[in-house]
Coordinates of C-alpha atoms (C1' of nucleotides) in Angstrom, one line a residue:
Chain A
M6 CA 111.8 127.5 118.1
A7 CA 111.2 130.2 115.5
S8 CA 114.3 129.2 113.5
V9 CA 114.0 125.7 112.2
V10 CA 116.9 123.2 112.1
Q11 CA 117.1 122.5 108.5
P12 CA 115.4 124.3 105.6
Q13 CA 114.3 121.0 104.0
V14 CA 111.1 120.6 102.1
T15 CA 109.6 123.9 101.2
V16 CA 106.0 122.7 101.2
D17 CA 104.2 124.8 103.6
E18 CA 105.7 128.1 102.6
A19 CA 102.2 129.6 102.7
S20 CA 101.2 128.6 106.1
P21 CA 103.8 127.6 108.7
K22 CA 101.2 127.0 111.4
K23 CA 102.2 125.8 114.8
G24 CA 98.8 125.1 116.5
P25 CA 97.7 121.6 116.8
V26 CA 94.4 122.1 115.1
D27 CA 93.8 123.7 111.7
P28 CA 90.2 124.5 110.8
A29 CA 91.0 125.7 107.3
R30 CA 92.3 122.4 106.2
E31 CA 91.4 122.5 102.5
V32 CA 93.6 125.5 102.0
S33 CA 96.7 124.0 103.4
C34 CA 96.2 120.8 101.5
A35 CA 95.8 122.7 98.3
V36 CA 99.4 123.7 98.4
C37 CA 100.6 120.2 99.1
Q38 CA 102.8 118.8 96.5
A39 CA 101.6 115.3 97.1
W40 CA 98.1 116.0 95.7
D41 CA 98.6 113.5 93.0
T42 CA 99.6 110.5 95.1
S43 CA 98.3 108.2 97.6
L44 CA 95.8 108.7 100.4
C45 CA 95.7 112.5 100.3
A46 CA 94.8 112.5 96.7
V47 CA 92.1 110.0 97.3
L48 CA 90.6 111.9 100.1
R49 CA 90.7 115.2 98.3
S50 CA 89.2 114.0 95.1
C51 CA 86.5 112.3 97.1
A52 CA 85.7 115.6 98.7
S53 CA 85.8 117.5 95.5
E54 CA 83.3 115.2 93.9
G55 CA 80.7 116.7 96.3
H56 CA 80.4 113.8 98.7
A57 CA 80.9 114.1 102.3
A58 CA 83.4 116.8 103.5
L59 CA 86.9 115.7 104.3
P60 CA 86.9 113.9 107.6
I61 CA 88.1 115.8 110.6
S62 CA 91.9 115.7 111.1
T63 CA 94.3 117.4 113.4
V64 CA 97.6 118.8 112.1
H65 CA 100.8 118.2 114.1
T66 CA 104.3 119.4 113.8
V67 CA 107.3 117.6 115.2
P68 CA 111.0 118.3 115.0
A69 CA 113.6 116.0 113.4
R70 CA 114.3 112.7 115.1
R71 CA 111.1 112.7 117.1
T72 CA 108.8 109.7 117.3
I73 CA 105.5 110.1 115.5
F74 CA 104.0 106.7 116.2
H75 CA 105.2 104.5 118.9
P76 CA 105.5 100.7 118.4
K77 CA 103.2 99.8 121.3
E78 CA 100.8 102.5 120.6
W79 CA 97.3 101.1 119.9
S80 CA 95.8 104.1 118.5
E81 CA 92.6 104.9 116.7
F82 CA 94.3 107.5 114.6
V83 CA 96.0 107.1 111.4
P84 CA 98.8 109.5 110.5
V85 CA 99.4 110.9 107.0
I86 CA 102.6 112.9 106.3
C87 CA 102.0 116.4 105.0
S88 CA 105.6 117.7 104.8
G89 CA 109.1 116.4 105.6
W90 CA 110.7 113.0 105.5
S91 CA 110.0 110.2 108.0
V92 CA 110.7 106.6 108.3
S93 CA 108.7 103.5 109.2
S94 CA 110.5 100.6 110.8
I95 CA 110.3 97.6 113.1
A96 CA 113.0 96.6 115.5
L97 CA 114.3 93.7 117.5
P98 CA 114.7 93.9 121.3
D99 CA 118.5 93.8 120.8
G100 CA 118.5 96.9 118.7
R101 CA 118.7 95.6 115.2
R102 CA 116.1 97.3 113.1
Q103 CA 114.7 97.3 109.6
I104 CA 113.3 100.3 107.8
L105 CA 110.3 99.3 105.8
S106 CA 109.7 102.5 104.0
F107 CA 110.6 106.1 103.8
L108 CA 107.5 108.2 104.1
L109 CA 107.2 111.3 101.9
P110 CA 104.5 113.9 101.8
G111 CA 101.2 112.3 101.0
D112 CA 102.1 108.9 102.4
A113 CA 100.2 107.1 105.0
V114 CA 102.1 104.4 106.9
S115 CA 100.2 101.5 105.3
T116 CA 96.7 101.0 104.0
A117 CA 96.4 98.2 106.5
F118 CA 96.4 101.0 109.0
L119 CA 93.0 102.1 107.9
F120 CA 91.5 98.9 109.1
G121 CA 93.2 98.2 112.4
P122 CA 96.1 99.2 114.5
L123 CA 99.4 97.9 113.3
S124 CA 101.4 97.2 116.4
G125 CA 105.2 97.0 116.4
R126 CA 105.6 99.7 113.8
H127 CA 107.7 102.7 114.7
V128 CA 107.3 105.9 112.8
E129 CA 109.9 108.6 113.3
A130 CA 110.6 112.0 111.8
V131 CA 113.8 112.4 109.8
T132 CA 113.4 116.1 109.2
E133 CA 110.9 118.4 110.8
V134 CA 107.6 116.9 109.9
T135 CA 104.0 118.0 109.8
Y136 CA 101.3 115.4 109.6
R137 CA 97.6 114.9 110.0
K138 CA 95.9 112.4 112.2
F139 CA 92.6 111.0 110.9
K140 CA 90.3 109.0 113.0
R141 CA 90.2 105.5 111.8
S142 CA 86.4 105.2 112.1
D143 CA 85.9 108.3 110.0
L144 CA 88.0 107.0 107.2
R145 CA 86.2 103.7 107.3
A146 CA 82.8 105.2 107.2
L147 CA 83.9 107.3 104.2
L148 CA 85.2 104.3 102.5
F149 CA 81.8 102.5 102.5
E150 CA 80.0 105.6 101.2
N151 CA 82.2 105.9 98.2
P152 CA 82.7 102.8 96.1
D153 CA 85.2 104.5 93.9
L154 CA 87.1 105.7 96.9
F155 CA 87.4 102.1 97.7
D156 CA 88.7 101.3 94.3
R157 CA 91.5 103.8 94.8
I158 CA 92.4 102.4 98.1
S159 CA 92.5 98.9 96.8
K160 CA 94.8 100.1 94.1
T161 CA 97.1 101.6 96.7
W162 CA 96.8 98.3 98.6
I163 CA 98.1 96.4 95.6
D164 CA 100.9 98.8 95.1
E165 CA 101.9 98.4 98.7
R166 CA 102.0 94.6 98.3
V167 CA 104.2 95.0 95.2
Q168 CA 106.5 97.2 97.2
A169 CA 106.7 94.7 100.0
D170 CA 107.5 91.9 97.6
Q171 CA 110.3 94.0 96.0
L172 CA 111.7 94.8 99.4
A173 CA 111.9 91.1 100.2
L174 CA 113.6 90.4 96.9
D175 CA 116.1 93.2 97.4
L176 CA 117.0 92.1 100.9
G177 CA 117.1 88.4 100.2
R178 CA 118.7 88.3 96.8
R179 CA 120.5 91.5 95.9
T180 CA 124.0 92.7 96.6
A181 CA 124.8 95.7 98.7
S182 CA 125.4 98.1 95.8
E183 CA 122.3 97.0 94.0
R184 CA 120.2 97.7 97.1
I185 CA 121.7 101.1 97.7
A186 CA 121.5 102.2 94.0
R187 CA 117.8 101.0 93.9
Q188 CA 117.0 102.9 97.1
I189 CA 118.4 106.1 95.6
L190 CA 116.6 105.7 92.3
N191 CA 113.4 104.8 94.0
L192 CA 113.5 107.9 96.2
A193 CA 114.3 110.0 93.2
E194 CA 111.3 108.7 91.3
R195 CA 108.9 109.2 94.2
L196 CA 110.2 112.7 94.8
A197 CA 109.9 113.5 91.2
K198 CA 106.2 112.6 91.3
R199 CA 105.8 115.1 94.0
G200 CA 107.7 117.8 92.2
M201 CA 110.4 117.7 94.8
M202 CA 113.3 117.1 92.3
S203 CA 115.2 120.0 90.8
G204 CA 116.6 118.4 87.8
Q205 CA 118.7 115.5 89.0
T206 CA 119.1 116.9 92.4
M207 CA 117.2 116.2 95.5
E208 CA 117.2 117.3 99.1
F209 CA 118.7 114.3 101.0
P210 CA 118.2 114.5 104.7
L211 CA 118.8 110.8 105.3
R212 CA 121.8 109.8 107.5
Q213 CA 123.8 106.8 106.3
R214 CA 122.4 104.9 109.2
H215 CA 118.9 105.3 107.6
I216 CA 120.1 103.8 104.4
A217 CA 121.9 101.0 106.3
D218 CA 118.7 100.1 108.1
A219 CA 116.7 100.3 105.0
T220 CA 119.0 98.0 103.0
G221 CA 119.9 95.6 105.8
L222 CA 123.6 96.8 105.8
T223 CA 126.0 98.5 108.2
P224 CA 126.5 102.2 108.2
V225 CA 130.2 101.6 107.6
H226 CA 129.5 99.5 104.5
V227 CA 127.0 102.1 103.2
S228 CA 129.7 104.7 103.5
K229 CA 132.1 102.6 101.4
V230 CA 129.6 101.9 98.7
L231 CA 128.4 105.5 98.5
G232 CA 132.1 106.5 98.3
E233 CA 132.6 104.2 95.3
F234 CA 129.5 105.6 93.6
Q235 CA 130.8 109.1 94.0
R236 CA 134.3 108.2 92.9
A237 CA 132.7 106.6 89.8
H238 CA 130.8 109.8 89.2
L239 CA 127.4 108.1 89.4
I240 CA 126.2 110.5 92.1
E241 CA 127.3 113.4 94.2
I242 CA 126.4 114.1 97.7
S243 CA 127.1 117.3 99.5
S244 CA 125.5 119.4 102.2
R245 CA 122.4 117.3 102.6
S246 CA 121.6 117.0 98.9
L247 CA 122.1 114.3 96.3
T248 CA 122.6 114.6 92.6
I249 CA 122.4 111.8 90.1
L250 CA 125.2 112.4 87.7
N251 CA 125.0 109.4 85.5
E252 CA 121.5 107.9 85.7
A253 CA 122.1 105.3 83.0
E254 CA 125.1 103.8 84.9
L255 CA 123.3 104.1 88.2
R256 CA 120.4 102.1 86.8
I257 CA 122.8 99.4 85.6
A258 CA 124.4 99.3 89.1
A259 CA 120.9 98.9 90.4
D260 CA 120.0 96.2 88.0
W261 CA 116.9 98.2 87.3
R262 CA 114.3 96.1 85.5
Chain B
M20 CA 99.1 58.6 85.8
A21 CA 97.1 56.6 88.3
S22 CA 100.0 56.3 90.7
V23 CA 101.0 59.6 92.2
V24 CA 104.6 60.6 92.8
Q25 CA 104.5 61.2 96.5
P26 CA 101.8 60.2 99.0
Q27 CA 101.9 63.6 100.7
V28 CA 99.1 65.3 102.5
T29 CA 96.2 62.9 103.0
V30 CA 93.6 65.6 103.0
D31 CA 91.2 64.5 100.3
E32 CA 90.9 60.9 101.2
A33 CA 87.2 61.1 100.7
S34 CA 87.2 62.5 97.2
P35 CA 90.2 62.2 94.9
K36 CA 88.4 63.8 92.0
K37 CA 90.2 64.4 88.8
G38 CA 87.7 66.4 86.8
P39 CA 88.2 70.2 86.5
V40 CA 84.7 71.1 87.9
D41 CA 83.1 69.9 91.1
P42 CA 79.5 70.7 91.5
A43 CA 79.2 69.4 95.1
R44 CA 81.6 71.9 96.4
E45 CA 80.4 72.3 100.0
V46 CA 81.0 68.6 100.6
S47 CA 84.6 68.6 99.7
C48 CA 85.3 71.8 101.7
A49 CA 83.7 70.2 104.7
V50 CA 86.6 67.8 105.0
C51 CA 89.1 70.6 104.5
Q52 CA 91.4 71.0 107.5
A53 CA 91.8 74.6 106.8
W54 CA 88.3 75.6 107.7
D55 CA 89.4 77.7 110.5
T56 CA 91.8 79.9 108.7
S57 CA 92.0 82.6 106.1
L58 CA 89.8 83.0 103.0
C59 CA 88.1 79.7 103.0
A60 CA 86.8 80.1 106.5
V61 CA 85.6 83.6 105.6
L62 CA 83.7 82.4 102.5
R63 CA 82.2 79.4 104.2
S64 CA 81.0 81.3 107.3
C65 CA 79.6 83.8 105.0
A66 CA 77.6 81.2 103.2
S67 CA 76.5 79.5 106.4
E68 CA 75.1 82.8 107.6
G69 CA 72.5 82.4 104.9
H70 CA 73.7 85.1 102.6
A71 CA 74.5 84.4 99.0
A72 CA 75.8 81.0 98.2
L73 CA 79.4 80.4 97.8
P74 CA 80.6 81.8 94.6
I75 CA 81.3 79.5 91.7
S76 CA 84.7 77.9 91.7
T77 CA 86.4 75.3 89.7
V78 CA 88.7 72.7 91.4
H79 CA 92.0 71.8 89.8
T80 CA 94.6 69.2 90.6
V81 CA 98.2 69.6 89.5
P82 CA 101.2 67.3 90.2
A83 CA 104.3 68.4 92.2
R84 CA 106.5 71.0 90.6
R85 CA 103.9 72.3 88.3
T86 CA 103.2 76.0 87.9
I87 CA 99.8 77.1 89.3
F88 CA 100.0 80.8 88.5
H89 CA 102.4 82.2 85.9
P90 CA 104.2 85.5 86.6
K91 CA 102.9 87.2 83.5
E92 CA 99.5 85.8 83.8
W93 CA 96.9 88.6 84.1
S94 CA 94.1 86.5 85.2
E95 CA 90.6 87.3 86.6
F96 CA 90.8 84.2 88.7
V97 CA 92.1 84.0 92.2
P98 CA 93.4 80.6 93.4
V99 CA 93.0 79.2 96.8
I100 CA 94.9 76.1 97.9
C101 CA 92.7 73.2 99.1
S102 CA 95.4 70.5 99.7
G103 CA 99.1 70.1 99.3
W104 CA 102.0 72.6 99.7
S105 CA 102.9 75.3 97.3
V106 CA 105.1 78.3 97.1
S107 CA 104.7 81.9 96.0
S108 CA 107.7 83.7 94.7
I109 CA 109.2 86.4 92.6
A110 CA 112.3 86.1 90.4
L111 CA 114.9 88.2 88.8
P112 CA 115.7 87.7 85.1
D113 CA 119.0 86.3 86.0
G114 CA 117.4 83.4 88.0
R115 CA 117.8 84.7 91.5
R116 CA 114.5 84.2 93.2
Q117 CA 112.8 85.0 96.5
I118 CA 110.0 82.9 98.0
L119 CA 107.5 85.2 99.7
S120 CA 105.4 82.5 101.4
F121 CA 104.7 78.9 101.5
L122 CA 101.0 78.3 100.8
L123 CA 99.2 75.7 102.9
P124 CA 95.6 74.4 102.6
G125 CA 93.2 77.4 103.0
D126 CA 95.7 80.0 101.8
A127 CA 95.1 82.4 99.0
V128 CA 98.2 84.0 97.5
S129 CA 97.4 87.4 98.9
T130 CA 94.4 89.4 99.8
A131 CA 95.6 92.0 97.3
F132 CA 94.8 89.4 94.7
L133 CA 91.1 89.9 95.4
F134 CA 91.2 93.4 94.0
G135 CA 93.5 93.2 91.0
P136 CA 96.0 91.0 89.3
L137 CA 99.3 90.9 91.0
S138 CA 101.8 90.5 88.2
G139 CA 105.2 89.1 88.7
R140 CA 104.1 86.5 91.2
H141 CA 104.9 82.9 90.5
V142 CA 102.9 80.2 92.3
E143 CA 104.2 76.7 92.0
A144 CA 103.1 73.3 93.5
V145 CA 105.6 71.6 95.8
T146 CA 103.6 68.5 96.3
E147 CA 100.6 67.4 94.4
V148 CA 98.1 70.3 94.9
T149 CA 94.4 70.8 94.5
Y150 CA 93.1 74.3 94.4
R151 CA 90.0 76.3 93.6
K152 CA 89.8 79.2 91.2
F153 CA 87.4 81.9 92.1
K154 CA 86.4 84.6 89.8
R155 CA 87.6 87.9 91.1
S156 CA 84.4 89.8 90.3
D157 CA 82.3 87.3 92.2
L158 CA 84.4 87.7 95.3
R159 CA 84.3 91.4 95.0
A160 CA 80.5 91.4 94.7
L161 CA 80.2 89.2 97.7
L162 CA 82.5 91.5 99.6
F163 CA 80.2 94.5 99.2
E164 CA 77.1 92.6 100.2
N165 CA 78.6 91.5 103.5
P166 CA 80.1 94.2 105.7
D167 CA 81.4 91.7 108.1
L168 CA 83.0 89.6 105.4
F169 CA 84.9 92.7 104.7
D170 CA 85.9 92.9 108.3
R171 CA 87.4 89.5 108.1
I172 CA 89.2 90.2 104.9
S173 CA 90.7 93.3 106.3
K174 CA 91.9 91.4 109.3
T175 CA 93.6 89.0 107.0
W176 CA 95.1 91.9 105.2
I177 CA 96.6 93.2 108.4
D178 CA 98.0 89.8 109.2
E179 CA 99.5 89.7 105.8
R180 CA 101.1 93.1 106.3
V181 CA 102.6 91.9 109.6
Q182 CA 104.0 88.8 107.9
A183 CA 105.6 90.9 105.1
D184 CA 107.2 93.2 107.8
Q185 CA 108.6 90.2 109.6
L186 CA 109.9 88.8 106.3
A187 CA 111.8 92.0 105.7
L188 CA 113.1 92.1 109.2
D189 CA 114.3 88.5 108.9
L190 CA 116.0 88.9 105.5
G191 CA 117.5 92.2 106.4
R192 CA 118.6 91.8 110.0
R193 CA 118.8 88.1 111.0
T194 CA 121.5 85.5 110.7
A195 CA 121.2 82.4 108.6
S196 CA 120.4 80.1 111.6
E197 CA 117.8 82.5 112.9
R198 CA 116.0 82.7 109.6
I199 CA 116.0 78.9 109.1
A200 CA 114.9 78.1 112.7
R201 CA 112.1 80.7 112.4
Q202 CA 110.9 79.3 109.1
I203 CA 110.6 75.9 110.7
L204 CA 108.8 77.1 113.8
N205 CA 106.5 79.2 111.6
L206 CA 105.5 76.3 109.5
A207 CA 105.0 74.1 112.5
E208 CA 102.6 76.7 113.9
R209 CA 100.6 77.1 110.7
L210 CA 100.4 73.3 110.2
A211 CA 99.3 72.9 113.8
K212 CA 96.4 75.3 113.2
R213 CA 95.3 73.1 110.4
G214 CA 95.6 69.9 112.4
M215 CA 98.4 68.8 110.2
M216 CA 101.0 68.1 113.0
S217 CA 101.2 64.8 114.7
G218 CA 102.8 65.7 117.9
Q219 CA 106.0 67.5 117.1
T220 CA 106.3 65.8 113.7
M221 CA 105.2 67.2 110.3
E222 CA 105.3 66.1 106.8
F223 CA 108.0 68.1 105.2
P224 CA 108.0 68.1 101.4
L225 CA 110.2 71.1 101.0
R226 CA 113.5 70.7 99.2
Q227 CA 116.5 72.6 100.7
R228 CA 116.4 74.9 97.8
H229 CA 112.9 76.0 98.8
I230 CA 114.2 76.9 102.3
A231 CA 117.2 78.6 100.6
D232 CA 115.0 80.7 98.4
A233 CA 112.7 81.6 101.3
T234 CA 115.6 82.7 103.6
G235 CA 117.8 84.4 101.0
L236 CA 120.5 81.8 101.4
T237 CA 122.2 79.1 99.3
P238 CA 121.1 75.5 99.3
V239 CA 124.6 74.6 100.4
H240 CA 124.5 76.8 103.4
V241 CA 121.0 75.6 104.3
S242 CA 122.3 72.1 104.3
K243 CA 125.1 73.0 106.7
V244 CA 122.8 74.8 109.1
L245 CA 120.2 72.0 109.1
G246 CA 123.1 69.6 109.7
E247 CA 124.1 71.6 112.8
F248 CA 120.6 71.7 114.0
Q249 CA 120.3 67.9 113.7
R250 CA 123.7 67.3 115.3
A251 CA 122.6 69.5 118.2
H252 CA 119.4 67.4 118.4
L253 CA 117.1 70.4 117.9
I254 CA 115.3 68.7 115.0
E255 CA 115.4 65.5 113.0
I256 CA 114.7 65.2 109.4
S257 CA 114.1 61.9 107.7
S258 CA 112.1 60.6 104.7
R259 CA 110.3 63.8 104.0
S260 CA 109.3 64.5 107.5
L261 CA 110.6 66.8 110.2
T262 CA 110.4 66.5 114.0
I263 CA 111.1 69.2 116.5
L264 CA 113.1 67.5 119.2
N265 CA 113.9 70.4 121.4
E266 CA 111.4 73.2 120.9
A267 CA 112.8 75.4 123.6
E268 CA 116.3 75.4 122.2
L269 CA 115.0 75.8 118.7
R270 CA 113.1 78.9 119.8
I271 CA 116.2 80.3 121.3
A272 CA 118.1 79.7 118.0
A273 CA 115.3 81.5 116.3
D274 CA 115.4 84.4 118.7
W275 CA 111.7 83.9 118.9
R276 CA 110.0 86.9 120.6
Chain C
dC3 C1' 135.3 125.5 124.1
dG4 C1' 133.9 120.6 124.8
dG5 C1' 131.0 116.6 123.7
dG6 C1' 128.6 113.8 120.9
dC7 C1' 126.8 112.2 116.5
dA8 C1' 128.1 111.4 111.6
dA9 C1' 131.3 110.1 108.2
dT10 C1' 135.6 108.2 106.4
dT11 C1' 139.3 104.8 106.2
dG12 C1' 142.1 100.7 107.0
dA13 C1' 143.0 96.3 109.1
dA14 C1' 141.2 92.1 110.8
dA15 C1' 137.5 88.8 111.4
dT16 C1' 133.5 86.2 109.9
dA17 C1' 129.5 84.7 107.7
dC18 C1' 128.1 83.1 103.8
dA19 C1' 128.9 81.9 98.8
dT20 C1' 131.2 79.4 95.3
dC21 C1' 133.4 75.5 93.6
dA22 C1' 134.0 70.7 93.4
dA23 C1' 133.6 65.9 94.3
dG24 C1' 131.1 61.9 96.0
dG25 C1' 127.1 59.3 97.6
dC26 C1' 122.4 58.3 97.7
dG27 C1' 117.7 57.6 96.1
dT28 C1' 114.5 57.6 92.2
dG29 C1' 112.5 57.6 87.9
dT30 C1' 113.6 56.2 83.0
dG31 C1' 114.8 53.9 79.0
dG32 C1' 117.1 50.1 77.1
Chain D
dC3 C1' 115.5 44.2 85.5
dC4 C1' 119.5 46.5 85.1
dA5 C1' 122.1 50.5 83.9
dC6 C1' 122.1 55.0 83.8
dA7 C1' 121.2 59.8 84.3
dC8 C1' 119.6 63.2 87.1
dG9 C1' 118.2 65.7 91.0
dC10 C1' 119.2 66.1 95.8
dC11 C1' 122.0 66.3 99.8
dT12 C1' 126.5 66.3 102.1
dT13 C1' 131.1 67.8 103.0
dG14 C1' 135.5 70.1 102.5
dA15 C1' 138.4 73.6 100.5
dT16 C1' 138.6 78.1 99.0
dG17 C1' 137.0 82.8 97.9
dT18 C1' 134.6 87.1 98.9
dA19 C1' 131.2 90.3 100.5
dT20 C1' 130.1 92.4 104.4
dT21 C1' 130.8 93.0 109.4
dT22 C1' 133.4 94.4 113.3
dC23 C1' 136.8 97.0 115.4
dA24 C1' 139.3 101.1 115.8
dA25 C1' 141.3 105.5 115.0
dT26 C1' 140.7 110.1 112.9
dT27 C1' 138.2 113.9 111.3
dG28 C1' 134.6 117.3 110.9
dC29 C1' 130.6 119.4 112.4
dC30 C1' 126.7 121.0 114.9
dC31 C1' 125.0 122.5 119.2
dG32 C1' 124.8 123.4 123.8

DNA sequence: CGGGCAATTGAAATACATCAAGGCGTGTGG
DNA sequence: CCACACGCCTTGATGTATTTCAATTGCCCG
């Protein structure tokens, strides 16, 4: 238990806490690289503006591959990722599944989650993950006290809608290589925002099965396309990390904008 | 100009008004079949509860195939369909396009639209369409005055999220026949809610390329699948109307639930 | 050391796209 | 009113992107 499986994201170097509850919550968030994005930022800026304190939350740590949120869970808690990678998906009874998004530090599953339980969604850790659980009613209350908190949420909301639209466009109308290239570029961009890129290199804990489920393809085909990309020196993958060697060409392959 | 191209949905039989503004707005809405669903219902119930009056809106009528909302429009107005069918989509510069939803009477494009412009979206009339344009700021104001209006909107938001998830699952993980069958069942269900089904028969103004763009397929392939469905006596299509002959089997083809 | 998940690779199958031609209905202009 | 063009649908032949199947390897972990 003391030695962790993979030395992934080095977010929490200051406080690798194991207990379920962390009273000194501002401290640990202060180190979080995701301060600039998404819900966390919203909550923190709200607190720093002297309004109500941050709502109560409990911190949890789960190992890789563990379920964070179960599809038939009807919970009053909304999880927000603090460190590590996880994945949000829906599945068919026969096993086919579609990944809707990769969740990085600072991400909540969906803004819709703030207003009611979103059944059918499965959230699963890819690496070891720490996350916070907020009580829905707390967040809601906070939302009504702060009109500009509301503004920020609605902005996130719009973003989320745009993301969903793009996903549909990708899955419905793009080729396999385009989808994969876009997924890589998209992740790179999001990691960069969080200061989690070193140059053109990122930690890349995803299995090919994850990429397959996110792009609506087969693991086998993903392997072939990634192979082509590497032979064409667009990217390089080794020991759970990915480097973009030729961003310009990769963007062309992705038909980016 | 007086004779309209297609005698589609017969919603507005009481008032086929042509002018852009309609002062007697409650009246025309009272006939609307969509009173039970979505944004319209929300606004009307809000008004009937004796809060502020319905916000100002202007009524517009456009012929089939006309653009209602342009992708680069950055408008402060949010359109809500009153009668007719329309379609909301996004497109790639090279012409590929993905339909995100068919809009039926009572539908707004997206709840996200209430909070900010959603660029890139194209909304286009399929049949002759009448719609209302609300001013975003009016709706927003109304929203803050009525906490339970907000509740209803957020419910719609969750629904919309679930729809988006299902779309991704369909496009990413389902076969052509499944996608098409589901689209048909889905439309039937939504039309039924609006009282627009006569038994198992519905007006069906969609061209096969609409279905193709909604399901991520080619018009040619859609034709083949619809042909199979008809030969198998699951459905019958003739003169712009569609009948579900064998709902049970169609549901199986759709892998419904 | 053995077992299981992950990745690679090639061969075969298949679902869907593309291409092409013809028919049918409908609006349009002579 | 007719001829015509055009969009829409259908159908068959052919092409291709992706899946499925299968065998092999490496690797992590118990």
